[in-house]
Each structure stands twice: as C-alpha cells, then as structure tokens.
Backbone as a chain_set.jsonl record, in Angstrom:
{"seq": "XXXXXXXXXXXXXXXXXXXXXXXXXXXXXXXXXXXXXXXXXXXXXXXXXXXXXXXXXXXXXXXXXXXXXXXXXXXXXXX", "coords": {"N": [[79.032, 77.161, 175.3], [81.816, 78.556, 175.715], [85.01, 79.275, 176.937], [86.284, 82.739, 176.961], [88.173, 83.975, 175.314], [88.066, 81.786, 173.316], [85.449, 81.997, 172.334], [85.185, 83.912, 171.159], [87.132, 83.844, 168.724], [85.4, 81.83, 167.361], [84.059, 80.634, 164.698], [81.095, 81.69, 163.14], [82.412, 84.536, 165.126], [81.021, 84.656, 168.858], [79.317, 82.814, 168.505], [78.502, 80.762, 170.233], [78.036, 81.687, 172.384], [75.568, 83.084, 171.854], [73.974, 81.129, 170.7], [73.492, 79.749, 173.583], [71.739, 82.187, 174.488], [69.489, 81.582, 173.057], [68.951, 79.177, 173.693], [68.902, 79.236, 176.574], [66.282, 80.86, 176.428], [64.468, 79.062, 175.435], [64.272, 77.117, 177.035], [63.064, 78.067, 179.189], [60.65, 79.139, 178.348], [60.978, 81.436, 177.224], [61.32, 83.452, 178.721], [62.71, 86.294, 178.872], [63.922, 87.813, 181.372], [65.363, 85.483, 182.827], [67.064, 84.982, 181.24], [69.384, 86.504, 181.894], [71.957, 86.653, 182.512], [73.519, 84.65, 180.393], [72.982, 86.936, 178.226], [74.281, 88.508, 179.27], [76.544, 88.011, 179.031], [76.525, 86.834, 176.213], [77.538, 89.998, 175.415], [79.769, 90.843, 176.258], [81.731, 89.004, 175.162], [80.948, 90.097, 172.622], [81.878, 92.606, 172.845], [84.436, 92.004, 173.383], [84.926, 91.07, 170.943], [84.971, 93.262, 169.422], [86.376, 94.843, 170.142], [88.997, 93.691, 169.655], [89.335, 93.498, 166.829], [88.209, 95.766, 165.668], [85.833, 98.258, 164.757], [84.339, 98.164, 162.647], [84.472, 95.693, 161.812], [82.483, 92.766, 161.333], [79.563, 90.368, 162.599], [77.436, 87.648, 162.607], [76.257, 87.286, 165.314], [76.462, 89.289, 167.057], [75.457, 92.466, 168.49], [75.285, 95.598, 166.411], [78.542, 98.026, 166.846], [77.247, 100.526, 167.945], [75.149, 100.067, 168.819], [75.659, 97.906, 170.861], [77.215, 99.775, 172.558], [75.563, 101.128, 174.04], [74.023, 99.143, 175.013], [75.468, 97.714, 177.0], [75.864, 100.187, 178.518], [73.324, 100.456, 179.99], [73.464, 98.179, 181.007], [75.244, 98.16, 183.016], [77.567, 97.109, 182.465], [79.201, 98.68, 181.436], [81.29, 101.674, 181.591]], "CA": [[79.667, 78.413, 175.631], [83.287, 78.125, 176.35], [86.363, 80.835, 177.574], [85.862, 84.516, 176.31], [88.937, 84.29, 173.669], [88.133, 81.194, 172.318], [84.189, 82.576, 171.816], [85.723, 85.888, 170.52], [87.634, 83.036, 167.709], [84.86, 81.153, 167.074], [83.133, 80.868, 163.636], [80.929, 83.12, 163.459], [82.471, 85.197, 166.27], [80.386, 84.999, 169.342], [78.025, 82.348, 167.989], [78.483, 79.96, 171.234], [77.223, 82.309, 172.885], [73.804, 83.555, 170.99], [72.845, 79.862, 170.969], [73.6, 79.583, 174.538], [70.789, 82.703, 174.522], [68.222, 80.725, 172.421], [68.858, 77.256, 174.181], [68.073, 79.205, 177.75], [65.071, 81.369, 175.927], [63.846, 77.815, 174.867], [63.718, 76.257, 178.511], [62.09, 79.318, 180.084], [58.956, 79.661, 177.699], [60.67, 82.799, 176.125], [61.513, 84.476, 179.723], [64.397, 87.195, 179.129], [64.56, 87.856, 182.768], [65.763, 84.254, 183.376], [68.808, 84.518, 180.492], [70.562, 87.833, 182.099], [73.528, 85.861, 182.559], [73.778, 84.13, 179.081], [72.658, 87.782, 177.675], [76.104, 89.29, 179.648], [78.21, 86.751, 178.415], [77.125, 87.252, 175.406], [77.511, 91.422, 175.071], [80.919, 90.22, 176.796], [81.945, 88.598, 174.042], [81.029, 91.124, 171.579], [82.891, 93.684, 173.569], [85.752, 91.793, 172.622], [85.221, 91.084, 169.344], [85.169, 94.518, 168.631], [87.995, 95.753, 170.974], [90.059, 92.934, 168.961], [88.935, 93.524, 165.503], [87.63, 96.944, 165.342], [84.363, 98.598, 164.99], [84.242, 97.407, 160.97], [84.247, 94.142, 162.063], [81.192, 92.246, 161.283], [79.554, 89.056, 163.148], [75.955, 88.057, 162.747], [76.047, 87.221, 166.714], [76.269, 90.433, 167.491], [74.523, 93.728, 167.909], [76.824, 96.658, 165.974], [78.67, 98.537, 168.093], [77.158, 101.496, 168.987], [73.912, 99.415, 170.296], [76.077, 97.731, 171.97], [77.408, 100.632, 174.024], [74.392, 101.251, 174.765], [73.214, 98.185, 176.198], [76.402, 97.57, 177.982], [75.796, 100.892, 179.355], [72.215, 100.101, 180.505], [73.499, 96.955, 182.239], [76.29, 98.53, 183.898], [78.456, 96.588, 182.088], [80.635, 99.65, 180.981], [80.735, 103.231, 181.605]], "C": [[80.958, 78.093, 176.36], [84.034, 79.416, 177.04], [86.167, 82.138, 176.268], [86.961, 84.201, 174.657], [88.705, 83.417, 173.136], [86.479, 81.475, 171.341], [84.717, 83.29, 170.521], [86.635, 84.995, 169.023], [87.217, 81.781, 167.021], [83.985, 81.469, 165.518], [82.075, 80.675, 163.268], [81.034, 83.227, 164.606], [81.507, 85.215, 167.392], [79.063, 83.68, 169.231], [77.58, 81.405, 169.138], [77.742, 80.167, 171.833], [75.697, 82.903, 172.795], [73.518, 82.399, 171.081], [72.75, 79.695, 172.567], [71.936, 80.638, 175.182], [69.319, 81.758, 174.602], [68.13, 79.631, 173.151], [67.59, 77.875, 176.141], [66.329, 80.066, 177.431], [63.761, 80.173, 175.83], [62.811, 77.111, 176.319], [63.117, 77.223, 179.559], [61.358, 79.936, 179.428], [59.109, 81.125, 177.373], [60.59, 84.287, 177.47], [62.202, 85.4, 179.62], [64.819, 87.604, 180.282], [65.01, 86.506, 183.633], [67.224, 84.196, 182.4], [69.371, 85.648, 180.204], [71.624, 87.234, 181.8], [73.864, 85.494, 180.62], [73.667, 85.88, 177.712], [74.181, 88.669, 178.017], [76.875, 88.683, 178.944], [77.968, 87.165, 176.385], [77.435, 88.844, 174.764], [79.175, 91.562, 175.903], [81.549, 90.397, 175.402], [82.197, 89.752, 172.638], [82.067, 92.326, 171.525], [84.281, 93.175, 172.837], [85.799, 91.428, 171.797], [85.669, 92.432, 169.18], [86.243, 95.272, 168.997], [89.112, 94.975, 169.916], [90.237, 93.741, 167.202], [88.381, 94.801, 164.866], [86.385, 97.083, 164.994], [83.932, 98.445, 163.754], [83.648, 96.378, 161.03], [82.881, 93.702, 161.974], [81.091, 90.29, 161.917], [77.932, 88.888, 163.339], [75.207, 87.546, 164.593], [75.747, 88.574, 167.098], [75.763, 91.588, 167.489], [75.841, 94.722, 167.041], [77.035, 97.599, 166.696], [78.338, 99.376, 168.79], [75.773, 100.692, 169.794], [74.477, 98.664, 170.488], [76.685, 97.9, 173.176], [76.615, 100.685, 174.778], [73.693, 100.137, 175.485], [74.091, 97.714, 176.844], [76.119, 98.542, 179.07], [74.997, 100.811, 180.877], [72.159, 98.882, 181.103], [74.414, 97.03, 183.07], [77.155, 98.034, 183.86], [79.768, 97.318, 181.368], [80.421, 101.076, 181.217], [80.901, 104.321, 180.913]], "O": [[81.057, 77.469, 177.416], [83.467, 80.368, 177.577], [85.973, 82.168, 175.053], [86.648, 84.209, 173.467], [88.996, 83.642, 171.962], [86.317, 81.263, 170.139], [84.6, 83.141, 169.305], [86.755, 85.806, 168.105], [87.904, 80.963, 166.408], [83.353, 82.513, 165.356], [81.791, 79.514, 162.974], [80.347, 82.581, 165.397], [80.692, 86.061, 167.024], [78.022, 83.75, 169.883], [76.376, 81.152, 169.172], [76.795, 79.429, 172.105], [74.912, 83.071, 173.728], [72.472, 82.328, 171.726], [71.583, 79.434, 172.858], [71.159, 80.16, 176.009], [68.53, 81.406, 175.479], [67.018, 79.105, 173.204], [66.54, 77.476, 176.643], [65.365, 79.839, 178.161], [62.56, 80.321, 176.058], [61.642, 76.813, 176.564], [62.772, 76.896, 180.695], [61.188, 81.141, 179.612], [58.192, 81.935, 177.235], [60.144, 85.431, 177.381], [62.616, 85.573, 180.767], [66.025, 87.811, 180.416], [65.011, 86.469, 184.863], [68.229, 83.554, 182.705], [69.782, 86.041, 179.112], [72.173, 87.38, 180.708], [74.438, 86.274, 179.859], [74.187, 85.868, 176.596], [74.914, 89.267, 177.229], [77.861, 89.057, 178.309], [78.8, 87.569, 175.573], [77.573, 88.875, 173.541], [79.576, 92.72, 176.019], [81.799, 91.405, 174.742], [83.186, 90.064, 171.975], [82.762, 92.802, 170.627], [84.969, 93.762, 172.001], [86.966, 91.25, 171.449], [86.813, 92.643, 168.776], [86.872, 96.118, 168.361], [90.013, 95.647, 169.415], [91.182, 94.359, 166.712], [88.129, 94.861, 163.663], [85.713, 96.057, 164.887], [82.722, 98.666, 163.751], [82.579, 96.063, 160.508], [82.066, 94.359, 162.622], [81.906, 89.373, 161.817], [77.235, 89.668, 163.988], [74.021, 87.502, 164.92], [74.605, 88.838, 167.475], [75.504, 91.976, 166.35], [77.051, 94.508, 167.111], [76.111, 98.176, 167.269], [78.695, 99.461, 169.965], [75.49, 100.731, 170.991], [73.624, 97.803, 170.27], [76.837, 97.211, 174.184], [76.682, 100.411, 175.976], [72.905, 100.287, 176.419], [73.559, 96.959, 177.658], [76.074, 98.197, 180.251], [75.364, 100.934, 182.046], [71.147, 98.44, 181.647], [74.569, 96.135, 183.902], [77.913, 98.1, 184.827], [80.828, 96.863, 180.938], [79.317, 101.578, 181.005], [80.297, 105.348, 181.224]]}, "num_chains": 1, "name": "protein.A"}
C-alpha cells in the first residue's frame, strides 16, 4: 500500500490496497475489527478513484459508488 494517487493509478485501481485488506484479514484469523485502518484506506482510495474518473468508472477493488457513500457515511468518513 503506497501514496493515495499512486493507489488511485494503480492496475487495477485500488488493488494495493484490497490486498493490504486480505493480507491483515489473514494475520488476524478473519478479525474485521482489527483491519479498520486498511478498510479506510481502502474506501479512501476508492473515493478517489471515482472523484477522478467518474461514477462509470469501473475497478474490481472497489465497492460501486453508491455503497460506497454509504459506507463512507457510516464511518464518518464523509457527510
């Protein structure tokens, strides 16, 4: 997982990040309340894919955008 724009220009978009998910999912027996962080970063990410590229845009990292308003919302990551 590297700097936001070079994620956001990575092929597939975002993908640094989703393994970065799976790698900490891996070492915490499948915890999701141990890979908040790696879970921001990557709904981060996505954010700016889609701010860049528009809401067309496709990336199999990512959720599509309206569930990802919504779970930005629900992490207080946007309002």
């Amino acid at each position: 997982m590297g700097e936001l724009k070079d994620d956001v220009k990575y092929d597939p978009p975002c993908h640094p990040r989703a393994c970065a998910i799976q790698t900490c999912l891996t070492k915490n027996n499948y915890k999701e309340e141990r890979c908040q962080a790696q879970l921001d970063a990557l709904y981060e990410c996505c954010n700016a894919f889609y701010k860049e590229r528009g809401e067309d845009a496709q990336t199999p990292s990512c959720p599509k955008p309206s569930l990802l308003k919504v779970k930005l919302k629900q992490r207080g990551l946007q309002s």
